[in-house]
Amino acid sequence: MRLSTTPALAAAVILAGCGGGSDNGAKSSSEAADFAEVKQIVERRCFACHSKEPTHEDFKDLGVPAASLYLDDEQNIITLKRVIYQRVVEVKDMPAQNATGMTQEERDRIASWYDAGAKP
């Protein structure tokens, strides 16, 4: 498992953008999202830049994900939950320039998971 432990690097990571499709697969907004749902959102919206094999053209030839942040490791999602919450929900600058079309509903689902304790 690779994981940056510096706050500056973790913050920079989320600046790089993400990748994925348009179907969000979200549950009812009245119940908190579980980890499986959040992981699906992260897979669709973030793996293109933040995975072991990035597919985003800015990172695929580098051999490492944006800011060396591996979100395809479940433990990293848990470890970086506060940074993910800040950048996706509060600041809304991730995905970068919303390149993958993350919906407000997906942001709300991540917020509900975080607010409910961000359990794995």
Coordinates of N, CA, C and O in Angstrom, one line a residue:
M1 N 0.8 -1.2 0.0 CA 0.0 0.0 0.0 C 0.9 1.2 0.0 O 1.8 1.3 0.8
R2 N 0.6 2.2 -0.9 CA 1.3 3.4 -0.9 C 0.3 4.5 -0.4 O -0.8 4.6 -0.8
L3 N 0.9 5.4 0.5 CA 0.0 6.4 1.0 C 1.0 7.6 1.5 O 1.9 7.3 2.2
S4 N 0.7 8.7 1.0 CA 1.4 9.9 1.4 C 0.9 10.3 2.8 O -0.3 10.3 3.1
T5 N 1.8 10.7 3.7 CA 1.4 11.1 5.0 C 1.5 12.6 5.3 O 1.1 13.0 6.3
T6 N 2.0 13.3 4.3 CA 2.1 14.8 4.5 C 0.7 15.4 4.1 O 0.2 15.1 3.1
P7 N 0.3 16.4 5.0 CA -1.0 17.0 4.6 C -0.9 17.8 3.3 O -1.9 17.8 2.6
A8 N 0.3 18.4 3.0 CA 0.4 19.2 1.8 C 0.2 18.3 0.5 O -0.5 18.6 -0.4
L9 N 0.8 17.1 0.6 CA 0.7 16.2 -0.5 C -0.8 15.6 -0.6 O -1.3 15.6 -1.7
A10 N -1.4 15.3 0.5 CA -2.8 14.9 0.5 C -3.7 15.9 -0.1 O -4.6 15.6 -0.9
A11 N -3.4 17.2 0.2 CA -4.3 18.3 -0.3 C -4.0 18.4 -1.8 O -5.0 18.6 -2.6
A12 N -2.8 18.3 -2.2 CA -2.5 18.5 -3.6 C -3.1 17.4 -4.5 O -3.4 17.6 -5.6
V13 N -3.2 16.2 -3.9 CA -3.7 15.1 -4.6 C -5.1 15.3 -5.2 O -5.3 15.0 -6.3
I14 N -5.9 15.9 -4.4 CA -7.3 16.0 -4.8 C -7.4 17.1 -5.9 O -8.4 17.1 -6.6
L15 N -6.4 18.0 -6.0 CA -6.4 19.0 -7.0 C -6.3 18.4 -8.4 O -6.6 19.1 -9.4
A16 N -5.8 17.2 -8.6 CA -5.4 16.7 -9.9 C -6.6 16.2 -10.7 O -6.5 16.0 -11.9
G17 N -7.7 16.0 -10.1 CA -8.9 15.5 -10.9 C -9.1 14.1 -10.8 O -8.3 13.3 -10.3
C18 N -10.2 13.6 -11.4 CA -10.6 12.2 -11.3 C -11.3 11.8 -12.6 O -11.5 12.6 -13.5
G19 N -11.7 10.5 -12.7 CA -12.4 10.1 -13.9 C -13.5 9.1 -13.7 O -13.6 8.5 -12.7
G20 N -14.4 9.0 -14.6 CA -15.5 8.0 -14.5 C -16.7 8.3 -15.4 O -16.7 9.2 -16.2
G21 N -17.7 7.6 -15.2 CA -18.9 7.6 -15.9 C -19.9 8.6 -15.4 O -19.6 9.4 -14.5
S22 N -21.2 8.5 -15.8 CA -22.2 9.5 -15.4 C -23.3 8.9 -14.4 O -23.9 9.6 -13.8
D23 N -23.4 7.6 -14.4 CA -24.4 6.9 -13.5 C -23.9 7.0 -12.1 O -22.8 6.5 -11.8
N24 N -24.6 7.5 -11.1 CA -24.1 7.7 -9.8 C -24.5 6.5 -8.9 O -24.0 6.4 -7.8
G25 N -25.6 5.8 -9.2 CA -26.0 4.6 -8.3 C -26.3 5.0 -6.9 O -26.1 4.1 -6.0
A26 N -26.7 6.2 -6.6 CA -26.9 6.6 -5.2 C -28.2 6.1 -4.7 O -29.2 5.8 -5.4
K27 N -28.2 5.9 -3.3 CA -29.4 5.4 -2.6 C -30.2 6.7 -2.3 O -29.8 7.8 -2.6
S28 N -31.3 6.4 -1.6 CA -32.1 7.5 -1.1 C -31.3 8.5 -0.3 O -30.5 8.1 0.5
S29 N -31.5 9.8 -0.5 CA -30.8 10.8 0.2 C -31.2 10.9 1.6 O -30.5 11.6 2.4
S30 N -32.2 10.2 2.1 CA -32.6 10.3 3.4 C -31.8 9.3 4.4 O -31.9 9.5 5.6
E31 N -31.1 8.4 3.8 CA -30.2 7.5 4.6 C -28.8 7.8 4.3 O -28.4 8.2 3.1
A32 N -27.9 7.5 5.2 CA -26.5 7.8 5.0 C -25.9 6.7 4.0 O -26.3 5.6 4.1
A33 N -25.0 7.2 3.2 CA -24.4 6.3 2.3 C -23.5 5.3 3.1 O -22.9 5.7 4.1
D34 N -23.3 4.1 2.6 CA -22.4 3.2 3.2 C -21.1 3.2 2.4 O -21.0 3.9 1.4
F35 N -20.1 2.6 3.0 CA -18.8 2.6 2.3 C -18.8 2.1 0.9 O -18.2 2.6 0.0
A36 N -19.6 1.0 0.7 CA -19.7 0.5 -0.7 C -20.1 1.5 -1.7 O -19.6 1.6 -2.8
E37 N -21.1 2.3 -1.3 CA -21.6 3.3 -2.2 C -20.6 4.4 -2.5 O -20.4 4.8 -3.6
V38 N -19.9 4.8 -1.4 CA -18.9 5.9 -1.5 C -17.7 5.3 -2.4 O -17.2 6.0 -3.3
K39 N -17.4 4.1 -2.2 CA -16.3 3.5 -3.0 C -16.7 3.5 -4.5 O -15.9 3.7 -5.4
Q40 N -18.0 3.2 -4.8 CA -18.4 3.2 -6.2 C -18.3 4.6 -6.8 O -17.9 4.8 -7.9
I41 N -18.6 5.6 -6.0 CA -18.5 7.0 -6.5 C -17.0 7.3 -6.7 O -16.7 7.9 -7.8
V42 N -16.2 7.0 -5.8 CA -14.7 7.2 -6.0 C -14.2 6.5 -7.2 O -13.4 7.0 -8.0
E43 N -14.6 5.2 -7.4 CA -14.2 4.5 -8.6 C -14.6 5.2 -9.9 O -13.8 5.3 -10.8
R44 N -15.8 5.7 -9.9 CA -16.3 6.4 -11.2 C -15.6 7.7 -11.4 O -15.4 8.1 -12.5
R45 N -15.4 8.5 -10.3 CA -15.0 9.8 -10.4 C -13.5 10.1 -10.2 O -13.1 11.2 -10.6
C46 N -12.8 9.2 -9.5 CA -11.5 9.5 -9.1 C -10.4 8.6 -9.6 O -9.2 9.0 -9.7
F47 N -10.7 7.4 -10.0 CA -9.7 6.4 -10.4 C -8.9 6.8 -11.6 O -7.8 6.4 -11.7
A48 N -9.5 7.5 -12.5 CA -8.7 7.9 -13.7 C -7.4 8.6 -13.4 O -6.4 8.5 -14.1
C49 N -7.4 9.3 -12.3 CA -6.2 10.1 -11.8 C -5.6 9.5 -10.6 O -4.4 9.7 -10.4
H50 N -6.3 8.9 -9.7 CA -5.9 8.4 -8.4 C -6.0 6.9 -8.2 O -6.7 6.4 -7.4
S51 N -5.2 6.2 -9.1 CA -5.2 4.7 -9.0 C -3.9 4.2 -9.4 O -3.0 4.9 -9.9
K52 N -3.7 2.9 -9.2 CA -2.4 2.3 -9.5 C -2.1 2.4 -11.0 O -0.9 2.4 -11.4
E53 N -3.2 2.4 -11.8 CA -3.0 2.5 -13.3 C -3.9 3.6 -13.8 O -5.0 3.4 -14.3
P54 N -3.5 4.9 -13.6 CA -4.3 6.0 -14.0 C -4.6 6.0 -15.5 O -3.7 5.6 -16.3
T55 N -5.8 6.3 -15.9 CA -6.1 6.3 -17.3 C -6.2 7.8 -17.9 O -6.2 7.9 -19.1
H56 N -6.3 8.7 -17.0 CA -6.3 10.1 -17.5 C -5.0 10.4 -18.2 O -3.9 10.1 -17.7
E57 N -5.1 11.1 -19.3 CA -3.9 11.3 -20.2 C -2.8 12.1 -19.5 O -1.6 11.9 -19.8
D58 N -3.1 12.9 -18.5 CA -2.1 13.6 -17.8 C -1.2 12.8 -16.9 O -0.2 13.2 -16.4
F59 N -1.7 11.6 -16.5 CA -1.1 10.7 -15.5 C -0.7 9.3 -16.0 O 0.1 8.7 -15.4
K60 N -1.4 8.9 -17.1 CA -1.2 7.4 -17.4 C 0.2 7.1 -17.8 O 0.6 6.0 -17.6
D61 N 1.0 8.0 -18.4 CA 2.4 7.7 -18.7 C 3.4 7.9 -17.6 O 4.5 7.6 -17.8
L62 N 2.9 8.4 -16.5 CA 3.8 8.7 -15.4 C 4.1 7.5 -14.5 O 5.1 7.4 -13.9
G63 N 3.2 6.6 -14.5 CA 3.3 5.4 -13.7 C 2.9 5.6 -12.2 O 3.0 4.6 -11.4
V64 N 2.5 6.8 -11.9 CA 2.0 7.0 -10.5 C 0.8 7.9 -10.7 O 0.6 8.7 -11.6
P65 N -0.2 7.8 -9.7 CA -1.4 8.7 -9.8 C -1.1 10.1 -9.4 O 0.0 10.4 -8.9
A66 N -2.0 10.9 -9.7 CA -1.9 12.4 -9.3 C -1.5 12.5 -7.9 O -2.2 11.9 -7.0
A67 N -0.5 13.3 -7.6 CA 0.0 13.6 -6.2 C 0.3 12.3 -5.5 O 0.2 12.3 -4.2
S68 N 0.5 11.2 -6.2 CA 0.8 9.9 -5.5 C -0.3 9.4 -4.6 O 0.0 8.7 -3.6
L69 N -1.5 9.8 -4.9 CA -2.6 9.4 -4.1 C -3.4 8.2 -4.7 O -3.9 8.4 -5.8
Y70 N -3.3 7.1 -4.0 CA -4.0 5.9 -4.5 C -5.3 5.7 -3.8 O -5.4 5.2 -2.7
L71 N -6.4 6.1 -4.5 CA -7.7 5.9 -4.0 C -8.3 4.6 -4.3 O -9.4 4.3 -4.0
D72 N -7.6 3.8 -5.1 CA -8.0 2.4 -5.3 C -7.7 1.5 -4.2 O -8.0 0.3 -4.3
D73 N -7.1 2.0 -3.2 CA -6.8 1.2 -2.0 C -7.9 1.7 -0.9 O -7.9 2.8 -0.6
E74 N -8.7 0.7 -0.5 CA -9.8 1.1 0.4 C -9.4 1.8 1.7 O -10.0 2.7 2.1
Q75 N -8.2 1.3 2.2 CA -7.7 1.9 3.5 C -7.3 3.4 3.2 O -7.5 4.2 4.1
N76 N -6.9 3.7 2.1 CA -6.5 5.1 1.8 C -7.7 6.0 1.7 O -7.7 7.2 2.2
I77 N -8.9 5.5 1.2 CA -10.1 6.2 1.2 C -10.5 6.6 2.7 O -10.9 7.7 3.0
I78 N -10.4 5.6 3.6 CA -10.7 5.8 5.0 C -9.7 6.7 5.6 O -10.1 7.7 6.3
T79 N -8.5 6.5 5.4 CA -7.4 7.4 6.0 C -7.6 8.8 5.5 O -7.4 9.8 6.3
L80 N -7.9 9.0 4.3 CA -8.0 10.4 3.7 C -9.5 10.9 3.7 O -9.8 11.9 3.0
K81 N -10.3 10.3 4.5 CA -11.8 10.7 4.4 C -12.0 12.2 4.7 O -12.8 12.8 4.0
R82 N -11.2 12.8 5.6 CA -11.4 14.2 5.8 C -11.0 15.1 4.6 O -11.7 16.0 4.3
V83 N -9.9 14.7 4.0 CA -9.4 15.5 2.9 C -10.4 15.3 1.7 O -10.7 16.3 1.0
I84 N -10.9 14.1 1.5 CA -11.8 13.8 0.4 C -13.1 14.7 0.7 O -13.6 15.4 -0.2
Y85 N -13.6 14.7 1.9 CA -14.8 15.4 2.3 C -14.6 16.9 2.0 O -15.4 17.6 1.4
Q86 N -13.4 17.4 2.5 CA -13.1 18.9 2.3 C -13.1 19.2 0.8 O -13.7 20.2 0.4
R87 N -12.5 18.5 0.0 CA -12.3 18.8 -1.4 C -13.5 18.6 -2.2 O -13.8 19.3 -3.2
V88 N -14.2 17.5 -1.9 CA -15.4 17.1 -2.8 C -16.6 17.8 -2.3 O -17.5 18.2 -3.1
V89 N -16.8 17.9 -1.0 CA -18.1 18.5 -0.4 C -18.0 19.9 -0.1 O -18.8 20.7 -0.5
E90 N -17.0 20.3 0.7 CA -16.9 21.7 1.1 C -16.4 22.7 0.1 O -17.0 23.6 -0.3
V91 N -15.2 22.4 -0.5 CA -14.6 23.3 -1.5 C -15.1 23.0 -2.9 O -15.2 23.9 -3.7
K92 N -15.5 21.8 -3.1 CA -16.0 21.4 -4.5 C -15.0 21.6 -5.6 O -15.4 21.9 -6.7
D93 N -13.7 21.5 -5.3 CA -12.8 21.7 -6.4 C -12.2 20.3 -6.9 O -11.4 20.3 -7.8
M94 N -12.8 19.3 -6.5 CA -12.5 17.9 -7.0 C -13.8 17.3 -7.4 O -14.8 17.4 -6.7
P95 N -13.8 16.6 -8.4 CA -12.8 16.4 -9.4 C -12.4 17.8 -10.0 O -13.3 18.7 -10.1
A96 N -11.2 17.9 -10.4 CA -10.7 19.2 -11.0 C -11.6 19.7 -12.1 O -11.8 18.9 -13.0
Q97 N -12.0 20.9 -12.0 CA -12.9 21.5 -13.0 C -14.1 20.6 -13.3 O -14.7 20.6 -14.3
N98 N -14.4 19.7 -12.3 CA -15.5 18.7 -12.4 C -15.4 18.0 -13.7 O -16.4 17.7 -14.4
A99 N -14.2 17.6 -14.1 CA -14.0 16.9 -15.4 C -14.8 15.7 -15.6 O -15.0 15.3 -16.7
T100 N -15.1 15.0 -14.5 CA -15.9 13.7 -14.6 C -17.4 13.9 -14.4 O -18.1 12.9 -14.4
G101 N -17.8 15.1 -14.2 CA -19.3 15.4 -14.0 C -19.8 14.9 -12.7 O -21.0 14.4 -12.7
M102 N -19.1 14.9 -11.6 CA -19.7 14.5 -10.4 C -20.9 15.4 -10.1 O -20.9 16.6 -10.2
T103 N -22.0 14.7 -9.7 CA -23.2 15.4 -9.4 C -23.3 15.9 -8.0 O -22.5 15.4 -7.1
Q104 N -24.2 16.8 -7.7 CA -24.4 17.3 -6.4 C -24.9 16.1 -5.5 O -24.5 16.0 -4.3
E105 N -25.7 15.2 -6.1 CA -26.2 14.1 -5.3 C -25.0 13.2 -4.9 O -25.0 12.7 -3.7
E106 N -24.0 13.0 -5.7 CA -22.9 12.2 -5.3 C -22.1 12.9 -4.2 O -21.7 12.3 -3.2
R107 N -22.0 14.2 -4.3 CA -21.3 15.0 -3.2 C -22.1 14.8 -1.9 O -21.5 14.7 -0.9
D108 N -23.4 14.9 -2.0 CA -24.2 14.8 -0.8 C -24.1 13.4 -0.2 O -24.1 13.2 1.0
R109 N -24.0 12.3 -1.1 CA -23.8 11.0 -0.6 C -22.5 10.8 0.2 O -22.4 10.2 1.2
I110 N -21.4 11.4 -0.4 CA -20.2 11.4 0.3 C -20.3 12.1 1.7 O -19.8 11.6 2.7
A111 N -21.0 13.2 1.7 CA -21.2 14.0 2.9 C -22.0 13.2 3.9 O -21.6 13.2 5.1
S112 N -23.0 12.5 3.5 CA -23.8 11.7 4.4 C -23.0 10.6 5.0 O -23.1 10.3 6.2
W113 N -22.1 9.9 4.2 CA -21.2 8.9 4.8 C -20.3 9.5 5.8 O -20.1 9.0 6.9
Y114 N -19.7 10.6 5.5 CA -18.7 11.3 6.4 C -19.4 11.7 7.7 O -18.9 11.4 8.8
D115 N -20.6 12.3 7.5 CA -21.3 12.8 8.7 C -21.8 11.7 9.6 O -22.0 11.9 10.8
A116 N -22.0 10.5 9.0 CA -22.4 9.3 9.8 C -21.3 8.6 10.4 O -21.4 7.5 11.0
G117 N -20.0 9.1 10.3 CA -18.9 8.5 10.9 C -17.9 7.9 10.0 O -16.9 7.3 10.4
A118 N -18.2 7.9 8.7 CA -17.3 7.4 7.6 C -16.7 6.0 7.9 O -15.5 5.8 7.9
K119 N -17.6 5.1 8.2 CA -17.2 3.7 8.6 C -16.9 2.9 7.3 O -17.5 3.1 6.3
P120 N -15.9 2.0 7.4 CA -15.6 1.2 6.3 C -16.6 0.2 6.0 O -17.5 -0.1 6.7

